[in-house]
C-alpha positions in Angstrom: 69.7 156.0 49.5 70.4 152.4 50.2 72.3 151.5 53.4 75.5 149.5 53.2 75.7 146.7 55.9 78.4 147.2 58.4 81.0 144.5 59.2 79.4 143.6 62.6 76.0 143.1 60.9 77.6 140.8 58.2 79.3 138.9 61.0 76.1 138.3 62.9 74.3 137.1 59.8 77.2 134.7 58.9 77.3 133.4 62.5 73.5 132.7 62.4 73.7 131.0 59.1 76.7 128.9 60.2 74.9 127.8 63.4 71.8 126.7 61.4 74.0 124.9 58.9 75.7 122.9 61.7 72.4 121.4 62.7 70.8 121.2 59.2 70.5 117.4 59.3 68.2 117.6 62.3 65.4 118.7 59.8 65.7 115.4 57.9 66.6 112.7 60.6 65.0 111.9 63.9 66.5 112.8 67.3 67.7 109.2 68.1 69.6 108.9 64.8 71.2 112.2 65.3 72.2 111.4 68.8 73.9 108.2 67.6 75.7 110.0 64.8 77.0 112.7 67.2 78.2 110.0 69.7 80.1 108.3 66.9 81.6 111.7 65.8 82.8 112.4 69.4 84.2 108.9 69.6 86.3 109.5 66.5 87.6 112.8 67.9 89.1 111.8 71.3 86.5 109.6 73.0 87.9 106.2 72.0 89.0 103.8 74.7 92.7 103.1 74.1 95.5 101.4 76.1 99.3 101.5 76.4 101.7 99.3 78.3 105.4 100.4 78.4 108.5 99.2 80.2 110.5 102.3 80.5 113.4 100.4 82.2 114.1 96.7 82.2 117.8 96.6 82.9 120.8 95.0 84.6 122.8 97.3 86.8 126.2 96.7 88.2 128.6 98.7 90.5 131.2 98.1 93.2 128.6 97.1 95.8 126.8 94.5 93.7 124.5 93.7 90.8 120.8 94.2 90.4 117.9 93.8 88.0 115.8 97.0 87.9 112.3 97.5 86.4 110.0 100.5 85.9 106.9 100.4 83.9 103.4 101.8 83.5 100.2 101.2 81.6 96.9 102.9 81.1 93.4 102.3 79.8 90.9 105.0 78.9 90.1 108.0 76.7 92.0 111.2 76.1 90.3 112.7 79.1 89.9 109.9 81.6 92.3 107.1 82.2 93.1 104.3 84.7 96.9 103.9 85.3 99.0 101.1 86.8 102.6 102.0 87.7 105.3 99.7 89.1 109.0 99.9 89.8 111.5 97.8 91.8 114.9 96.2 92.2 116.0 92.6 92.5 119.4 92.5 94.1 122.3 90.0 93.5 119.9 87.3 92.3 118.8 86.7 95.9 115.9 88.9 97.0 113.6 91.8 96.0 115.1 94.9 97.6 112.4 97.4 96.4 109.0 97.0 94.9 106.0 99.3 94.6 102.7 99.3 92.8 100.4 102.3 92.1 96.8 102.2 91.0 95.6 105.7 89.8 92.8 107.5 88.1 93.8 110.5 85.9 91.8 113.4 84.4 93.2 115.6 81.6 93.1 119.2 82.7 94.9 120.6 79.6 96.3 119.4 76.3 99.5 118.4 77.9 98.7 117.7 81.6 96.8 115.1 83.6 96.0 115.2 87.3 96.2 111.8 89.0 95.0 110.3 92.3 94.9 106.8 93.8 96.8 104.5 96.0 100.4 103.1 96.2 101.6 100.0 98.1 105.2 99.2 99.0 105.8 95.5 98.9 109.5 96.0 99.8 111.4 97.1 101.8 109.9 96.7 105.2 108.0 98.3 106.8 105.5 97.7 104.0 103.5 100.9 103.6 100.3 102.0 101.8 99.9 105.5 100.6 97.3 107.9 99.2 98.6 109.5 96.0 97.9 112.8 94.3 100.0 114.1 91.4 100.4 115.3 87.9 102.0 113.9 84.8 102.6 115.6 81.5 104.8 117.5 79.1 106.5 120.6 80.2 107.8 123.4 77.9 110.7 122.3 75.7 109.4 118.7 75.7 110.4 117.7 79.2 108.4 114.8 80.4 107.4 115.3 84.1 105.8 112.9 86.7 105.4 114.5 90.1 103.4 113.1 93.1 102.7 113.6 96.8 102.3 110.5 99.0 100.5 110.2 102.4 101.4 106.9 104.1 99.2 104.9 106.5 101.6 106.2 109.2 100.8 109.8 108.4 104.1 110.5 106.7 104.2 112.8 103.7 106.8 112.4 100.9 107.1 113.7 97.4 108.7 112.4 94.2 109.6 114.4 91.1 110.8 112.7 87.9 111.7 114.4 84.7 113.3 113.1 81.5 114.1 114.4 78.0 114.6 112.6 74.7 117.3 114.0 72.3 117.1 112.4 68.9 120.7 112.0 67.6 119.3 110.2 64.5 115.9 108.7 63.6 116.7 105.7 65.7 119.4 106.7 68.1 118.0 108.5 71.2 119.9 110.0 74.2 117.8 110.2 77.3 118.8 112.0 80.5 116.6 111.4 83.5 116.5 112.9 87.0 114.5 111.8 90.1 114.3 113.7 93.4 112.6 112.4 96.6 111.7 114.5 99.6 110.1 114.0 103.0 108.1 116.4 105.1 109.3 114.7 108.3 111.7 112.0 109.3 110.7 108.3 109.2 113.4 106.4 111.0 111.5 103.1 110.7 111.7 103.4 106.9 115.3 104.9 107.0 114.2 108.3 105.7 115.3 111.7 107.0 113.6 115.0 106.7 114.0 117.1 103.5 115.8 115.9 100.4 116.7 112.3 101.1 117.3 110.7 97.7 118.4 111.6 94.2 119.0 109.6 91.0 120.6 111.0 87.9 120.8 108.9 84.8 121.8 109.0 81.1 120.8 106.3 78.6 121.6 105.8 74.9 119.1 103.6 73.1 118.7 102.3 69.6 115.2 101.8 68.3 115.2 98.8 66.0 111.4 99.5 66.1 109.6 102.1 68.2 108.3 99.2 70.3 111.7 97.7 71.0 114.9 99.5 71.9 118.0 98.2 73.7 120.1 100.7 75.6 123.2 101.2 77.6 123.9 104.0 80.2 125.1 105.2 83.5 123.2 105.9 86.7 124.2 107.7 89.8 122.2 107.5 93.1 122.9 109.3 96.4 121.4 109.6 99.8 121.5 113.0 101.7 121.3 114.4 105.2 120.0 112.2 107.9 119.1 109.5 105.4 122.8 109.1 104.5 123.6 108.7 108.2 120.9 106.1 108.6 122.1 104.1 105.6 125.7 104.3 107.0 124.6 102.9 110.4 122.5 100.1 108.8 124.8 98.5 106.2 127.5 101.1 105.4 126.8 100.7 101.6 126.9 104.1 99.9 125.4 104.3 96.5 127.3 105.8 93.6 127.8 105.2 89.8 126.4 102.1 88.1 126.6 100.8 84.5 123.3 99.8 83.1 122.1 97.9 80.1 118.6 96.8 79.2 115.5 97.2 77.0 112.7 99.7 76.6 109.5 98.1 75.4 106.0 99.2 74.7 102.8 97.7 73.4 
């Protein structure tokens, strides 16, 4: 009586045939040619070197305490797995002086399809005291399409702070986008020289409506609210007495 092959046996045979078929060209081409071909194949499936430069916010802001030009942008160069990042943000107040300015230089490594781990340095050019920081953080896409950028900073004075930013894009039409954004800043200990208290010291909540004439160019309008908390609010009150609040913003979002 002939024996009928079982499903596991058939599976093993097909697996073996498939494995041989994947490398069938090795029998006809030399090792150097095959190595070059495989390298090109990998390059076409995620190993290309690409780049992106994006100005998330380039805007004019006005409220009861004064006017300001605000910028926030980032760019990267690398592959799907490894990238070098540059991030910058700041504020130019009343057409007179730069009130805040920082620059980050980071290396990132993809740890999943939606998340990168980042590490590098940050330098604060303004306000004084000018500080340098070590940075470790993560950036990616959370469930329900929330974009998240979170980082820990260790300053050259040994102070530890954290920043968490999240935003969401709601497409009202193909070109009209509503974008809420939330930023939270925390400190592990007080830093009176920098005017920062322990715990939650700063929060920004914003809402922008942009119109994408092209994906690369989108003017927007919106509102922004910023507040200081705890000991930080007391320090700000003692220094200049200017409490933050609501601002009207208008600007452009650009990328290349």
